[in-house]
Coordinates of C-alpha atoms in Angstrom, one line a residue:
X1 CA -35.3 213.2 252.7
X2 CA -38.5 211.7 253.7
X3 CA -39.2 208.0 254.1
X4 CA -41.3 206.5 251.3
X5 CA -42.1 203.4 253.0
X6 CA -41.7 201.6 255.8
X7 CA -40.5 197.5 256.3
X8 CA -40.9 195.8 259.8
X9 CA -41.3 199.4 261.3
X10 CA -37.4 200.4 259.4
X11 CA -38.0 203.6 257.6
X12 CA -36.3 203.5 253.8
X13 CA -35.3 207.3 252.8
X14 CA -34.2 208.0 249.0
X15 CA -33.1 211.0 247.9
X16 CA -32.1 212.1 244.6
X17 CA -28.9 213.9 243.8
X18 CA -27.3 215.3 240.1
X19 CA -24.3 213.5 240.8
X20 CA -22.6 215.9 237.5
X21 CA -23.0 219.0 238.9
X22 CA -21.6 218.3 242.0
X23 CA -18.7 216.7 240.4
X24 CA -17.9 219.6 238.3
X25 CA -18.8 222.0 241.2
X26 CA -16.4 219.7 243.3
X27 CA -14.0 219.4 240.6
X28 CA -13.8 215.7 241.3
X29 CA -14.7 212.5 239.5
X30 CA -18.1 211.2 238.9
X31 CA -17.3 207.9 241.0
X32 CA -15.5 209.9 244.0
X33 CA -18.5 212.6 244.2
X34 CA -21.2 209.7 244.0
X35 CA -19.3 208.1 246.7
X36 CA -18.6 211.5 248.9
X37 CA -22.7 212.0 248.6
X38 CA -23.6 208.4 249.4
X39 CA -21.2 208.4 252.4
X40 CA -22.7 212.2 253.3
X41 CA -26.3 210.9 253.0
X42 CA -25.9 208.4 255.6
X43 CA -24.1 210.1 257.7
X44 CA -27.0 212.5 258.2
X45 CA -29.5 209.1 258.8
X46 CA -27.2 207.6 261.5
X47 CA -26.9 211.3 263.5
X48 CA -30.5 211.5 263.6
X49 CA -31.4 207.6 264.9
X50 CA -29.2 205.0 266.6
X51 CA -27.5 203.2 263.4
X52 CA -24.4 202.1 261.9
X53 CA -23.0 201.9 258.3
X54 CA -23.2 198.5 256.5
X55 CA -21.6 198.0 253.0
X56 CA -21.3 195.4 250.7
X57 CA -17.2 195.7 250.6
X58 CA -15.7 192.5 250.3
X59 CA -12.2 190.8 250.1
X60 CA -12.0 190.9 246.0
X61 CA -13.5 195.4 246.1
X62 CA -10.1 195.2 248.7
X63 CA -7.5 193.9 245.7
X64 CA -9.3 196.4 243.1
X65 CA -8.3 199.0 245.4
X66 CA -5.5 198.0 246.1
X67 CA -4.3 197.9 242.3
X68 CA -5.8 201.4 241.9
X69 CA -4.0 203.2 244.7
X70 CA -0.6 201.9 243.9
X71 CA -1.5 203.0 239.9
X72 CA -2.0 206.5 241.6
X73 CA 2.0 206.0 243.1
X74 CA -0.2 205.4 246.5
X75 CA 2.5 203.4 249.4
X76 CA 2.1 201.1 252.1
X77 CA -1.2 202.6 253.1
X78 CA -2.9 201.3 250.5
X79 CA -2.7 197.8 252.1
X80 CA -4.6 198.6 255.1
X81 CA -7.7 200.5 252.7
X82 CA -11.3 199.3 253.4
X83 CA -10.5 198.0 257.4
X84 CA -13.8 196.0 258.5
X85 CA -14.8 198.2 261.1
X86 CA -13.0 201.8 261.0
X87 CA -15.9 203.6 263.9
X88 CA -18.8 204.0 261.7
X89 CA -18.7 201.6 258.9
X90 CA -18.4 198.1 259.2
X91 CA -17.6 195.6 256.4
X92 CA -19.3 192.1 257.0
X93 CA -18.5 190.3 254.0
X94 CA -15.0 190.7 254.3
X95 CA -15.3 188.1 256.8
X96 CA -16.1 185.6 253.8
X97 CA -13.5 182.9 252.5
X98 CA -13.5 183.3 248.4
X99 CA -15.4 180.1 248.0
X100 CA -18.1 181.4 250.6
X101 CA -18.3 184.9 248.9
X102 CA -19.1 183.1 245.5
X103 CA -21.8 180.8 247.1
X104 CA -23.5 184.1 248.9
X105 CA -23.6 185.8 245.4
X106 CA -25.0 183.1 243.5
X107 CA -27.9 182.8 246.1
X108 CA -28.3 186.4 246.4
X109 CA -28.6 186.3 242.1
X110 CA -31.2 183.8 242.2
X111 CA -33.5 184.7 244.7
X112 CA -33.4 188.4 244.7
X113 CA -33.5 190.9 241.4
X114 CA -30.2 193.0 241.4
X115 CA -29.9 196.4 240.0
X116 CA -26.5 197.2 238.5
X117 CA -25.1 200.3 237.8
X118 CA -24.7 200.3 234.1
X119 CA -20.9 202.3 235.1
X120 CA -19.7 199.3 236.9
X121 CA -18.8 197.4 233.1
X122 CA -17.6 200.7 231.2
X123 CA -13.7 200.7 230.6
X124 CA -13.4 204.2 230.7
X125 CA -13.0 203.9 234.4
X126 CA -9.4 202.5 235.8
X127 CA -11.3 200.4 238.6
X128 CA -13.6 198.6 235.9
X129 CA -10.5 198.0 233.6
X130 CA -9.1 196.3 237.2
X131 CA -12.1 194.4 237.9
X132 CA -12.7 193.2 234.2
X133 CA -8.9 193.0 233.4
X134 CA -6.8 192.1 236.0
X135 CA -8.9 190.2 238.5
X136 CA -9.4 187.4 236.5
X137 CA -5.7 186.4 235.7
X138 CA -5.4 186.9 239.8
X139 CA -8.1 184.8 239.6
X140 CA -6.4 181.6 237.5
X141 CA -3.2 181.7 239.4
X142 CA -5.1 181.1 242.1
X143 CA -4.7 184.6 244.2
X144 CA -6.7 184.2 247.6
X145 CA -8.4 187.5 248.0
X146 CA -9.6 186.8 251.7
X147 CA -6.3 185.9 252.9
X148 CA -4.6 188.9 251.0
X149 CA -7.2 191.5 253.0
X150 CA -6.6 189.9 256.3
X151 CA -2.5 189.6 255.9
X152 CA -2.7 193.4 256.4
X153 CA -6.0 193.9 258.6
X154 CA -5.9 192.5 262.7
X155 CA -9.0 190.9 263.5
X156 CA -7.8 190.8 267.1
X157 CA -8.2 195.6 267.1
X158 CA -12.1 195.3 265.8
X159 CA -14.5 196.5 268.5
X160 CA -17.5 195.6 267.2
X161 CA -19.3 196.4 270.2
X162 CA -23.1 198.7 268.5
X163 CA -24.8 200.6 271.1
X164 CA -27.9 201.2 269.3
X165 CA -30.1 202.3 272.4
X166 CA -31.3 205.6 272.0
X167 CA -31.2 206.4 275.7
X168 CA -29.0 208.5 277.5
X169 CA -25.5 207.5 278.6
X170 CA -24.7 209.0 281.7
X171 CA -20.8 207.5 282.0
X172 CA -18.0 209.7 280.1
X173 CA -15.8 208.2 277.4
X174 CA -12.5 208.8 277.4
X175 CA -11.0 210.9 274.6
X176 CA -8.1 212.5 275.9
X177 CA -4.7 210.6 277.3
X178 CA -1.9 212.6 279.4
X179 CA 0.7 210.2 279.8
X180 CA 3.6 211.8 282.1
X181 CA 7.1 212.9 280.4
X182 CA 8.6 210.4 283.1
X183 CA 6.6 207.8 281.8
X184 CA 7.3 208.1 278.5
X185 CA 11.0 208.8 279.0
X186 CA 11.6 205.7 281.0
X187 CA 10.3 203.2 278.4
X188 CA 12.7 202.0 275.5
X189 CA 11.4 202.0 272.1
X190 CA 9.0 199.3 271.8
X191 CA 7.6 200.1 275.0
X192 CA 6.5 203.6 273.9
X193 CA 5.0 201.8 270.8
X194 CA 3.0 199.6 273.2
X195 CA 1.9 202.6 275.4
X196 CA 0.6 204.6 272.3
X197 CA -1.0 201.3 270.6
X198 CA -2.8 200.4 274.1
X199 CA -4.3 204.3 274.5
X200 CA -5.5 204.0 270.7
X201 CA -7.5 200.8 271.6
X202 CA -8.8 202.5 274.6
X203 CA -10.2 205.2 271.6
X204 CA -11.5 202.3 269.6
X205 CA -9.0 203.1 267.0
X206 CA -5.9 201.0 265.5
X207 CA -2.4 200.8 266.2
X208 CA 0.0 203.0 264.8
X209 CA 1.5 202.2 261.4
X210 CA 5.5 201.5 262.2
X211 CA 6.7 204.6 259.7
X212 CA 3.8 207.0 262.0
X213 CA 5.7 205.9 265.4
X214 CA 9.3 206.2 264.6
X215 CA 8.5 209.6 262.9
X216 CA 7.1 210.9 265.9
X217 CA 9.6 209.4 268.1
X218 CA 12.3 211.1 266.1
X219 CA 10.0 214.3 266.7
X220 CA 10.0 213.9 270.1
X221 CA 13.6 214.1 270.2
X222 CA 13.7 217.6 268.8
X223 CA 11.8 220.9 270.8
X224 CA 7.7 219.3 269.3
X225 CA 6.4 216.1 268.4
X226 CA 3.2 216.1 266.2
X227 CA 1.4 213.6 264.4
X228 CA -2.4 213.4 263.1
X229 CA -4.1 210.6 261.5
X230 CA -7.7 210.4 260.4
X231 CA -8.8 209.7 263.8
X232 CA -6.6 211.1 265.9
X233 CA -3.7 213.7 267.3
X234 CA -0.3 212.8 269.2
X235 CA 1.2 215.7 270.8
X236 CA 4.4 216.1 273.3
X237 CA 6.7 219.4 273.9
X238 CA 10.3 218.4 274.7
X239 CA 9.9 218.3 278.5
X240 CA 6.1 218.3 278.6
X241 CA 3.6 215.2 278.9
X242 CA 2.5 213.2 275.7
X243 CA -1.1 213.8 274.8
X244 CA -3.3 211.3 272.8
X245 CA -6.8 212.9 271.9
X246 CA -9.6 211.7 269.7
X247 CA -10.4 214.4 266.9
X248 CA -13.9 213.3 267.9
X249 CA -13.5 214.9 271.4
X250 CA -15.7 217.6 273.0
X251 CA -12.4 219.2 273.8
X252 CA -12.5 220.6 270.0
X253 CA -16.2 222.3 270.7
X254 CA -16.4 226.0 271.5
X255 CA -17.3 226.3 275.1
X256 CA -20.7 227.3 275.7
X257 CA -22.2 229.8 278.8
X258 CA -25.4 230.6 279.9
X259 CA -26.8 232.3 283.2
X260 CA -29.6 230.7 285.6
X261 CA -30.3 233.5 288.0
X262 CA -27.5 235.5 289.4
X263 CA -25.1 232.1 288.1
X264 CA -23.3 232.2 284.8
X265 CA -22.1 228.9 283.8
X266 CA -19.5 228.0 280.9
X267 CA -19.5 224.2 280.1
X268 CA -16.9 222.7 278.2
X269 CA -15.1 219.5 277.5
X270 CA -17.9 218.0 279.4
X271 CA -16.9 220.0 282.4
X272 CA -18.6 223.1 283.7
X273 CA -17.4 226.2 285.6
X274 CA -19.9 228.5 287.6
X275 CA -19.5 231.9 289.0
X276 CA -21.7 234.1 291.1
X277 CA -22.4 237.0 288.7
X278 CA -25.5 239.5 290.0
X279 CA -24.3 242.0 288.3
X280 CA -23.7 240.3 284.9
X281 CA -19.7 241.8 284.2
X282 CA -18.3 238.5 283.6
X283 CA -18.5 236.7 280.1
X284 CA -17.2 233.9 278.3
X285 CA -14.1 234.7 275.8
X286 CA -11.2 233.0 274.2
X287 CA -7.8 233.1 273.5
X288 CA -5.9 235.4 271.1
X289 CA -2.6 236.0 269.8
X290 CA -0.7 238.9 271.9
X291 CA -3.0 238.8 274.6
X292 CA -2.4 239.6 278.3
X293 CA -3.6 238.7 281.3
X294 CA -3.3 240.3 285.2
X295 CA -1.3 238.6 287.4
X296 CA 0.3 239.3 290.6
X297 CA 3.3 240.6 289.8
X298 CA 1.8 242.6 286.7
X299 CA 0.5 241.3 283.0
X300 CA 1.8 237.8 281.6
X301 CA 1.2 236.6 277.6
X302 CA -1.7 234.0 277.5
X303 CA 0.7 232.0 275.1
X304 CA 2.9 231.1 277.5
X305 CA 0.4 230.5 280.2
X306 CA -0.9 227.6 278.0
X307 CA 2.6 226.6 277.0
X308 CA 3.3 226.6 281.2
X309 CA 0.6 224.6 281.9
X310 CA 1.3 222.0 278.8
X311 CA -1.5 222.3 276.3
X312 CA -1.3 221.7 273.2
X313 CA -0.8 224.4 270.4
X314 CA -4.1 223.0 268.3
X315 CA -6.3 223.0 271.5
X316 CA -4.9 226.7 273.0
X317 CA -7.9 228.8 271.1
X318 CA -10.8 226.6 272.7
X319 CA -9.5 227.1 276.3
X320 CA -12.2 228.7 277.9
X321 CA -10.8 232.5 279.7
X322 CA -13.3 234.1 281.7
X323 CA -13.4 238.0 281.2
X324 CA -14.8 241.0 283.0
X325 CA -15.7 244.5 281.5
X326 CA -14.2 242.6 278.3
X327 CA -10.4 241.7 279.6
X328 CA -9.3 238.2 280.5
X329 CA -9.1 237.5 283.8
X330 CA -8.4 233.8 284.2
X331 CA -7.8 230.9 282.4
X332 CA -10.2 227.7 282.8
X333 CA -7.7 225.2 283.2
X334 CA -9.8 222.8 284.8
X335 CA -12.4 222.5 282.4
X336 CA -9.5 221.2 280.1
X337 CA -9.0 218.3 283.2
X338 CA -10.8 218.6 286.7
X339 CA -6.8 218.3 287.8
X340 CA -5.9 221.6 286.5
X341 CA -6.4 224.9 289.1
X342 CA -7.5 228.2 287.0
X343 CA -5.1 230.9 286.2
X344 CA -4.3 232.7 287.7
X345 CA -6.1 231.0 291.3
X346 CA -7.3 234.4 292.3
X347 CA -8.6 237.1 290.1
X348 CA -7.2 240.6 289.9
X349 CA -9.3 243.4 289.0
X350 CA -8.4 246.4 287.9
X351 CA -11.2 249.0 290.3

C-alpha cells in the first residue's frame, strides 16, 4: 500500500480489496468484512507512523446501532457501542448537539463533493431499513440523539491525551496492578468497585460495567476470580492478591535472549536478567505442564511454584525459566516484578 499522493507533506495510501471473497472466505457479511478490512488497513498505517483513528461516527450512527444490536437480542452493552475515544479510535462528532450535526452536514454538502456508497440506501440491509425507517419517526417525536449517546457514555473517563512524537519514550507505562489480598479484603463493596474503576483509569480504559463487578466479586468468594473484557484481565486466587493487567502488556510477549560476549541476557516484561555464561550451557525456556524443577530438598512441580508465588494461570507459560544442559533450573520471578527473588535463589546442578 504505497502512497499516491501527498497533501501538506500527509501521505494518502489506497488500497484495493475484493471485499466478496473475503466475506465468503470469512463467512461473514459484506458490511462486517468491509468494516473488519477498513479497521485492519488502518491499523497497519498507524503502527508504522505516529497516528490515531478518526471516524465520522456521530450521535444519530449511535441510535442505528443501537436498534440493530437489540434486533440481534444484544443487552445492556449495546448502550455503551461506539464510546468516543476507546484507545485507538476517537469519535469527534459525537461531540455535536443534533442541530449542530445538521448545520456541519449541510456545509460539508455544499462546499465539498461527497461520494456515497450506493449500499448505504439498499433495504436489503437491517441498518439501512433503521436509518431510512425508523430514524425518521425518532426524528418527529422529537428523539435527541446527542443526549441519548451521552446518557450512557462519561465524558469525565476520555483521555484524550495523542502523543504523536515519533521519539523515544524512555519512562515505563504501567500495565500491570498487584493490589494486596488485605487491601482488597478490608474494603466493603463499593470500595472494591472504586479500587478496580481507579486502576482501569490508570490503563486509560473505562470503569467496569455494574453486572462485570458483582460477577467477579461473587467469583472472588469462591477458590478463582476471573474476568476479561476487550481491554483487559482481572484475576484473584482465594487468598492471593488481585491482579489488573492490560491485554496490551509486554507481559503477554515471549521473552527474548541473546548473548554479548560471555553474557546471555533474557529480557522480558521490560525487565532483563543476565548471567555469566562462557561456556554457553544455559538457555532460555518456558514452562510446561508436568514439569519439575531441583530444589533443595529434591524436585518440586513448576505449577505450583507459580501458584506459590501468585501468578496468574493465563500468564504462567510466558514466565521466563532459565535452563542448563536443557532442564529448568530457576524460575525468573523478577522479570515478572523487580520485587520478586528467582526460584529457587540458588541454582542446583546436577554434576
Amino acid at each position: 500500500m504505497d502512497p499516491i499522493f501527498t497533501i501538506y507533506r500527509i501521505p494518502f495510501p489506497f488500497c484495493k480489496k475484493k471485499i466478496p471473497n473475503l466475506s465468503l472466505k470469512l463467512k461473514k457479511g459484506l458490511e462486517e468484512t468491509g468494516r473488519l478490512v477498513r479497521y485492519h488497513e488502518l491499523k497497519k498505517i498507524t503502527n508504522k507512523i505516529p497516528a490515531i483513528i478518526l471516524t465520522g461516527h456521530h450521535c444519530k450512527d449511535y441510535t442505528e446501532s443501537i436498534f440493530l444490536h437489540l434486533t440481534r437480542g444484544g443487552g445492556k452493552k449495546a448502550f455503551y457501542t461506539l464510546p468516543p475515544f476507546d484507545g485507538e479510535r476517537f469519535l469527534p462528532l459525537v461531540f455535536f448537539e443534533d442541530k449542530e450535526l445538521d448545520l456541519l452536514y449541510e456545509f460539508v454538502t455544499n462546499h465539498m463533493k461527497i461520494f456515497e456508497d450506493e449500499s448505504n440506501k439498499d433495504p436489503i440491509y437491517k441498518r439501512n431499513r433503521i436509518r431510512m425507517d425508523l430514524l425518521p419517526i425518532l426524528e418527529k417525536e422529537n428523539w435527541n440523539f446527542h443526549k441519548t449517546y451521552w446518557n450512557f457514555h462519561d465524558r469525565s473517563q476520555l483521555n484524550l491525551h495523542f502523543d504523536l512524537k515519533n521519539e523515544p519514550v524512555s519512562k515505563q507505562e504501567p500495565h500491570i496492578f498487584r493490589i494486596p489480598h488485605e487491601t482488597w479484603t478490608s474494603l466493603n463493596l463499593s470500595s472494591k468497585k472504586e479500587l478496580i474503576d481507579f486502576h482501569l483509569k490508570l490503563l486509560g480504559h473505562y470503569p467496569l460495567y455494574k453486572s462485570g463487578f458483582d460477577n467477579f466479586h461473587l467469583q472472588s468468594e469462591g477458590e478463582r476470580a476471573f474476568l476479561e473484557n476487550k481491554n483487559c484481565f482481572l484475576y484473584k486466587s482465594k487468598f492471593g492478591d488481585l491482579f489488573i493487567i492490560d491485554k496490551k502488556s509486554p507481559a503477554f510477549k515471549k521473552a527474548v535472549s541473546h548473548r554479548e560476549g560471555d553474557n546471555l541476557f533474557i529480557e522480558w516484561n521490560q525487565n532483563k536478567f543476565k548471567l555469566s555464561d562462557p561456556s554457553e550451557k544455559y538457555s532460555l525456556g518456558s514452562w510446561h505442564h508436568g514439569q519439575k524443577i531441583q530444589i533443595r530438598s529434591g524436585n518440586k512441580e513448576i505449577s505450583e511454584c507459580m501458584r506459590e508465588n501468585g501468578i496468574p494461570f493465563f500468564l504462567r507459560t510466558y514466565i521466563p525459566i532459565l535452563y542448563f544442559d536443557g532442564e529448568p533450573i530457576q524460575i525468573l520471578f523478577s522479570l515478572f516484578s523487580k520485587s520478586e527473588k528467582n526460584y529457587p535463589k540458588r541454582i542446583y546442578l546436577e554434576r
